[in-house]
Amino acid sequence: MQTVLHAAAMVPLSIPSPSWSGFDIPLPWGTLRIHAYALCILTGIIVGLWLTSVRWKRRGAPEGSLWDIAIWAIPFGIIGGRLYHVFSSPDAYFGPGFDGTGDLSLIPQIQRGGLGIWGAVVLGAVGAWIGCRRAGLKLTAFLDVAAPGLLLAQAIGRWGNWFNQELFGAPTTLPWGLQIDPANANFPAGMPADTLFHPTFLYESLWNLAGVALLLVLDRRFHFRRGRLFWLYAMYYTVGRVWIEALRIDDAEQITLFGITTRLNVWTSILVFVVALAIFLVLGRGGRPVPDTPYLAGREPEAASPKDDASVTSVTSHDVERSVSDSGSRDNLPDNQSDPGHVDEPQEAAGDSGKAAQATPVSGTAATAARKAPGSTPKADDTK
C-alpha cells in the first residue's frame, strides 16, 4: 500500500510544458526549421483525409476524386484560417486599434501558430466546391462525408498549441493544470512562475474526438444526406467552442452585443450554431426524395441501359437466326443455285425448269423423277 501511495505521490499533478518544438534540417545555404506545430497540422490533415477517403469510397464516389477536391480545399482552408486569425487578433499585425505599429511580415508566418477554424471552414468549402464542380460531384455529399474527418483533423491539430505553449486558459489549481515556461513570450505578465493554466488545447481535442465518434454513430443510424451531417458537425463543435473559448486568456478581439462583452470567437460560435440549427431543420423537412448519389445531375458515369442491351441482343439474335436459316436454305438448294460459280447445265434450261416448277404442282412421283433427272446432285437427293 505504501508503495502505491509513493508511486502516486511521484506522479506530477500537472501537464508539463514541452521542451521540444521542432528540429532543424541542415542545407547548403543554411537550415530549414521544421516546427512541431506544422507537424501536428499536417498529421491532422493526413489522418482526416484517411477517414474521409474510407467514407467517400463507401458513398460510391469515383476513385481518386477525393484528391481532386483536396488539392483545392486544403490550400484554401489554410489561407482562410490564417486570414480569420489575423483579423480576429489584429494587434500583432496592425497594432492596437489598427494604429500601424504592428508587424505585417508576421502574417504569412503560420509556423508561429494562428489558424482560425471558421475561416478555414468557409474558404475551404469554397475550394471544395471548385474541386467538386470540376469532378462532377455534389458538394453536399462531400461535406457530409468529410465532417467526421474534419473534426478528427482538428483534434490532432490542436496539439500544435501545446508545442507552441499558446492559447491556454485561465489559472487553475486542478491536477491537470498546464505548466507554461515563465520565459515564454506567451506567459502572462505579473503571474507567479509556478502558475498552472487550463489546458484548453486538451479540452478541445477530447471534445472533438468524442464528436467524431458521435457523428459516425448518428450517421450510421440515420444516414444524413444533403449536407445535414455537416451542419450537425457545426452545431456540435460550436457548443464546445463557446465554453472552451470562454476559458482562454490570450489576446483577442472583444465584441459587445446585447450589453455583453466577450471574445469575437464566442459570438461567432453562437451565430454559427443558430444558422447551422436552422439549416439542419429546414433540410430535415419532408420533401421529394433525392437520389443517394454523389454525382451531379448529368455527370453520372456512362452505362448501357437495359433497353439498349435488349435491342443489341435482339438484333444479334435475329442476325444469327437469319444466318443459320440462310445457310440451311442454301444447303437444301441444288448445287447450281446454292453455288453460283458451279453450273451443270445452261442457265436458260435452268430458268425454264424453275418456271415450270412454279407454274405446275409436282406430284410425289414427278418430284422423285425430277430429283433423278440430270443436273440434280447427290446432296439434293439425300434431303427430303
PDB file of N, CA and C in Angstrom, residues 98-147:
ATOM      1  N   PHE A  98      -5.469  49.338 -34.718  1.00  0.00           N
ATOM      2  CA  PHE A  98      -5.024  49.486 -36.114  1.00  0.00           C
ATOM      3  C   PHE A  98      -4.236  50.797 -36.288  1.00  0.00           C
ATOM      4  N   ASP A  99      -3.323  51.026 -35.310  1.00  0.00           N
ATOM      5  CA  ASP A  99      -2.550  52.279 -35.371  1.00  0.00           C
ATOM      6  C   ASP A  99      -1.307  52.163 -36.236  1.00  0.00           C
ATOM      7  N   GLY A 100      -1.095  51.021 -36.888  1.00  0.00           N
ATOM      8  CA  GLY A 100       0.035  50.861 -37.788  1.00  0.00           C
ATOM      9  C   GLY A 100       1.336  50.474 -37.128  1.00  0.00           C
ATOM     10  N   THR A 101       1.313  50.165 -35.835  1.00  0.00           N
ATOM     11  CA  THR A 101       2.555  49.810 -35.139  1.00  0.00           C
ATOM     12  C   THR A 101       2.830  48.308 -35.164  1.00  0.00           C
ATOM     13  N   GLY A 102       1.965  47.530 -35.803  1.00  0.00           N
ATOM     14  CA  GLY A 102       2.166  46.088 -35.861  1.00  0.00           C
ATOM     15  C   GLY A 102       3.203  45.695 -36.899  1.00  0.00           C
ATOM     16  N   ASP A 103       3.371  44.400 -37.056  1.00  0.00           N
ATOM     17  CA  ASP A 103       4.366  43.864 -37.985  1.00  0.00           C
ATOM     18  C   ASP A 103       3.641  43.025 -39.039  1.00  0.00           C
ATOM     19  N   LEU A 104       3.473  43.573 -40.215  1.00  0.00           N
ATOM     20  CA  LEU A 104       2.763  42.868 -41.288  1.00  0.00           C
ATOM     21  C   LEU A 104       3.517  41.642 -41.794  1.00  0.00           C
ATOM     22  N   SER A 105       4.831  41.622 -41.562  1.00  0.00           N
ATOM     23  CA  SER A 105       5.614  40.473 -42.029  1.00  0.00           C
ATOM     24  C   SER A 105       5.275  39.205 -41.264  1.00  0.00           C
ATOM     25  N   LEU A 106       4.574  39.321 -40.154  1.00  0.00           N
ATOM     26  CA  LEU A 106       4.191  38.145 -39.373  1.00  0.00           C
ATOM     27  C   LEU A 106       2.992  37.408 -39.977  1.00  0.00           C
ATOM     28  N   ILE A 107       2.260  38.069 -40.858  1.00  0.00           N
ATOM     29  CA  ILE A 107       1.028  37.469 -41.383  1.00  0.00           C
ATOM     30  C   ILE A 107       1.272  36.123 -42.070  1.00  0.00           C
ATOM     31  N   PRO A 108       2.241  35.987 -42.957  1.00  0.00           N
ATOM     32  CA  PRO A 108       2.429  34.681 -43.609  1.00  0.00           C
ATOM     33  C   PRO A 108       3.159  33.650 -42.748  1.00  0.00           C
ATOM     34  N   GLN A 109       3.618  34.002 -41.567  1.00  0.00           N
ATOM     35  CA  GLN A 109       4.402  33.078 -40.736  1.00  0.00           C
ATOM     36  C   GLN A 109       3.468  32.196 -39.907  1.00  0.00           C
ATOM     37  N   ILE A 110       2.799  31.269 -40.579  1.00  0.00           N
ATOM     38  CA  ILE A 110       1.840  30.424 -39.886  1.00  0.00           C
ATOM     39  C   ILE A 110       2.524  29.418 -38.960  1.00  0.00           C
ATOM     40  N   GLN A 111       3.849  29.229 -39.117  1.00  0.00           N
ATOM     41  CA  GLN A 111       4.546  28.309 -38.226  1.00  0.00           C
ATOM     42  C   GLN A 111       4.552  28.818 -36.791  1.00  0.00           C
ATOM     43  N   ARG A 112       4.293  30.101 -36.603  1.00  0.00           N
ATOM     44  CA  ARG A 112       4.203  30.656 -35.251  1.00  0.00           C
ATOM     45  C   ARG A 112       2.869  30.342 -34.590  1.00  0.00           C
ATOM     46  N   GLY A 113       1.947  29.758 -35.348  1.00  0.00           N
ATOM     47  CA  GLY A 113       0.625  29.464 -34.811  1.00  0.00           C
ATOM     48  C   GLY A 113      -0.374  30.500 -35.277  1.00  0.00           C
ATOM     49  N   GLY A 114      -1.650  30.128 -35.171  1.00  0.00           N
ATOM     50  CA  GLY A 114      -2.696  31.065 -35.521  1.00  0.00           C
ATOM     51  C   GLY A 114      -3.447  30.695 -36.784  1.00  0.00           C
ATOM     52  N   LEU A 115      -4.397  29.765 -36.658  1.00  0.00           N
ATOM     53  CA  LEU A 115      -5.296  29.402 -37.748  1.00  0.00           C
ATOM     54  C   LEU A 115      -6.712  29.382 -37.189  1.00  0.00           C
ATOM     55  N   GLY A 116      -7.557  30.246 -37.692  1.00  0.00           N
ATOM     56  CA  GLY A 116      -8.934  30.303 -37.214  1.00  0.00           C
ATOM     57  C   GLY A 116      -9.810  29.302 -37.948  1.00  0.00           C
ATOM     58  N   ILE A 117     -10.497  28.455 -37.187  1.00  0.00           N
ATOM     59  CA  ILE A 117     -11.237  27.362 -37.796  1.00  0.00           C
ATOM     60  C   ILE A 117     -12.350  27.852 -38.700  1.00  0.00           C
ATOM     61  N   TRP A 118     -12.985  28.987 -38.336  1.00  0.00           N
ATOM     62  CA  TRP A 118     -14.119  29.427 -39.150  1.00  0.00           C
ATOM     63  C   TRP A 118     -13.660  29.915 -40.518  1.00  0.00           C
ATOM     64  N   GLY A 119     -12.569  30.597 -40.575  1.00  0.00           N
ATOM     65  CA  GLY A 119     -12.032  30.991 -41.864  1.00  0.00           C
ATOM     66  C   GLY A 119     -11.598  29.790 -42.678  1.00  0.00           C
ATOM     67  N   ALA A 120     -11.034  28.794 -41.978  1.00  0.00           N
ATOM     68  CA  ALA A 120     -10.599  27.579 -42.671  1.00  0.00           C
ATOM     69  C   ALA A 120     -11.781  26.826 -43.256  1.00  0.00           C
ATOM     70  N   VAL A 121     -12.881  26.738 -42.499  1.00  0.00           N
ATOM     71  CA  VAL A 121     -14.054  26.008 -42.977  1.00  0.00           C
ATOM     72  C   VAL A 121     -14.708  26.738 -44.150  1.00  0.00           C
ATOM     73  N   VAL A 122     -14.884  28.049 -44.017  1.00  0.00           N
ATOM     74  CA  VAL A 122     -15.585  28.804 -45.060  1.00  0.00           C
ATOM     75  C   VAL A 122     -14.794  28.794 -46.365  1.00  0.00           C
ATOM     76  N   LEU A 123     -13.524  29.181 -46.300  1.00  0.00           N
ATOM     77  CA  LEU A 123     -12.735  29.233 -47.533  1.00  0.00           C
ATOM     78  C   LEU A 123     -12.396  27.828 -48.022  1.00  0.00           C
ATOM     79  N   GLY A 124     -12.234  26.887 -47.094  1.00  0.00           N
ATOM     80  CA  GLY A 124     -12.010  25.502 -47.503  1.00  0.00           C
ATOM     81  C   GLY A 124     -13.206  24.935 -48.243  1.00  0.00           C
ATOM     82  N   ALA A 125     -14.423  25.332 -47.828  1.00  0.00           N
ATOM     83  CA  ALA A 125     -15.626  24.894 -48.535  1.00  0.00           C
ATOM     84  C   ALA A 125     -15.680  25.472 -49.942  1.00  0.00           C
ATOM     85  N   VAL A 126     -15.187  26.700 -50.095  1.00  0.00           N
ATOM     86  CA  VAL A 126     -15.130  27.291 -51.436  1.00  0.00           C
ATOM     87  C   VAL A 126     -14.194  26.471 -52.329  1.00  0.00           C
ATOM     88  N   GLY A 127     -13.032  26.112 -51.788  1.00  0.00           N
ATOM     89  CA  GLY A 127     -12.109  25.276 -52.554  1.00  0.00           C
ATOM     90  C   GLY A 127     -12.708  23.916 -52.867  1.00  0.00           C
ATOM     91  N   ALA A 128     -13.427  23.328 -51.884  1.00  0.00           N
ATOM     92  CA  ALA A 128     -14.072  22.036 -52.122  1.00  0.00           C
ATOM     93  C   ALA A 128     -15.141  22.140 -53.202  1.00  0.00           C
ATOM     94  N   TRP A 129     -15.868  23.262 -53.219  1.00  0.00           N
ATOM     95  CA  TRP A 129     -16.886  23.462 -54.252  1.00  0.00           C
ATOM     96  C   TRP A 129     -16.247  23.497 -55.639  1.00  0.00           C
ATOM     97  N   ILE A 130     -15.111  24.170 -55.749  1.00  0.00           N
ATOM     98  CA  ILE A 130     -14.424  24.220 -57.042  1.00  0.00           C
ATOM     99  C   ILE A 130     -14.011  22.811 -57.465  1.00  0.00           C
ATOM    100  N   GLY A 131     -13.416  22.060 -56.532  1.00  0.00           N
ATOM    101  CA  GLY A 131     -12.994  20.705 -56.857  1.00  0.00           C
ATOM    102  C   GLY A 131     -14.163  19.804 -57.215  1.00  0.00           C
ATOM    103  N   CYS A 132     -15.278  19.937 -56.496  1.00  0.00           N
ATOM    104  CA  CYS A 132     -16.453  19.112 -56.771  1.00  0.00           C
ATOM    105  C   CYS A 132     -17.041  19.435 -58.139  1.00  0.00           C
ATOM    106  N   ARG A 133     -17.134  20.713 -58.481  1.00  0.00           N
ATOM    107  CA  ARG A 133     -17.676  21.088 -59.775  1.00  0.00           C
ATOM    108  C   ARG A 133     -16.824  20.537 -60.921  1.00  0.00           C
ATOM    109  N   ARG A 134     -15.523  20.600 -60.737  1.00  0.00           N
ATOM    110  CA  ARG A 134     -14.630  20.096 -61.783  1.00  0.00           C
ATOM    111  C   ARG A 134     -14.741  18.578 -61.915  1.00  0.00           C
ATOM    112  N   ALA A 135     -15.026  17.887 -60.815  1.00  0.00           N
ATOM    113  CA  ALA A 135     -15.119  16.429 -60.838  1.00  0.00           C
ATOM    114  C   ALA A 135     -16.535  15.934 -61.090  1.00  0.00           C
ATOM    115  N   GLY A 136     -17.525  16.845 -61.177  1.00  0.00           N
ATOM    116  CA  GLY A 136     -18.904  16.448 -61.419  1.00  0.00           C
ATOM    117  C   GLY A 136     -19.564  15.820 -60.217  1.00  0.00           C
ATOM    118  N   LEU A 137     -19.205  16.276 -59.010  1.00  0.00           N
ATOM    119  CA  LEU A 137     -19.721  15.686 -57.776  1.00  0.00           C
ATOM    120  C   LEU A 137     -20.455  16.728 -56.938  1.00  0.00           C
ATOM    121  N   LYS A 138     -21.300  16.258 -56.038  1.00  0.00           N
ATOM    122  CA  LYS A 138     -22.093  17.148 -55.190  1.00  0.00           C
ATOM    123  C   LYS A 138     -21.264  17.634 -54.001  1.00  0.00           C
ATOM    124  N   LEU A 139     -21.290  18.953 -53.764  1.00  0.00           N
ATOM    125  CA  LEU A 139     -20.604  19.497 -52.601  1.00  0.00           C
ATOM    126  C   LEU A 139     -21.243  19.004 -51.315  1.00  0.00           C
ATOM    127  N   THR A 140     -22.571  18.914 -51.274  1.00  0.00           N
ATOM    128  CA  THR A 140     -23.238  18.467 -50.053  1.00  0.00           C
ATOM    129  C   THR A 140     -22.855  17.032 -49.692  1.00  0.00           C
ATOM    130  N   ALA A 141     -22.725  16.182 -50.708  1.00  0.00           N
ATOM    131  CA  ALA A 141     -22.308  14.804 -50.446  1.00  0.00           C
ATOM    132  C   ALA A 141     -20.901  14.767 -49.870  1.00  0.00           C
ATOM    133  N   PHE A 142     -20.015  15.591 -50.418  1.00  0.00           N
ATOM    134  CA  PHE A 142     -18.645  15.623 -49.913  1.00  0.00           C
ATOM    135  C   PHE A 142     -18.589  16.163 -48.485  1.00  0.00           C
ATOM    136  N   LEU A 143     -19.353  17.206 -48.192  1.00  0.00           N
ATOM    137  CA  LEU A 143     -19.337  17.789 -46.847  1.00  0.00           C
ATOM    138  C   LEU A 143     -19.843  16.792 -45.811  1.00  0.00           C
ATOM    139  N   ASP A 144     -20.882  16.034 -46.150  1.00  0.00           N
ATOM    140  CA  ASP A 144     -21.373  15.012 -45.232  1.00  0.00           C
ATOM    141  C   ASP A 144     -20.311  13.956 -44.955  1.00  0.00           C
ATOM    142  N   VAL A 145     -19.627  13.554 -45.999  1.00  0.00           N
ATOM    143  CA  VAL A 145     -18.590  12.530 -45.852  1.00  0.00           C
ATOM    144  C   VAL A 145     -17.398  13.063 -45.062  1.00  0.00           C
ATOM    145  N   ALA A 146     -17.049  14.331 -45.291  1.00  0.00           N
ATOM    146  CA  ALA A 146     -15.823  14.892 -44.710  1.00  0.00           C
ATOM    147  C   ALA A 146     -15.986  15.393 -43.279  1.00  0.00           C
ATOM    148  N   ALA A 147     -17.213  15.569 -42.800  1.00  0.00           N
ATOM    149  CA  ALA A 147     -17.429  16.178 -41.481  1.00  0.00           C
ATOM    150  C   ALA A 147     -16.695  15.454 -40.353  1.00  0.00           C
TER     151      ALA A 147
END
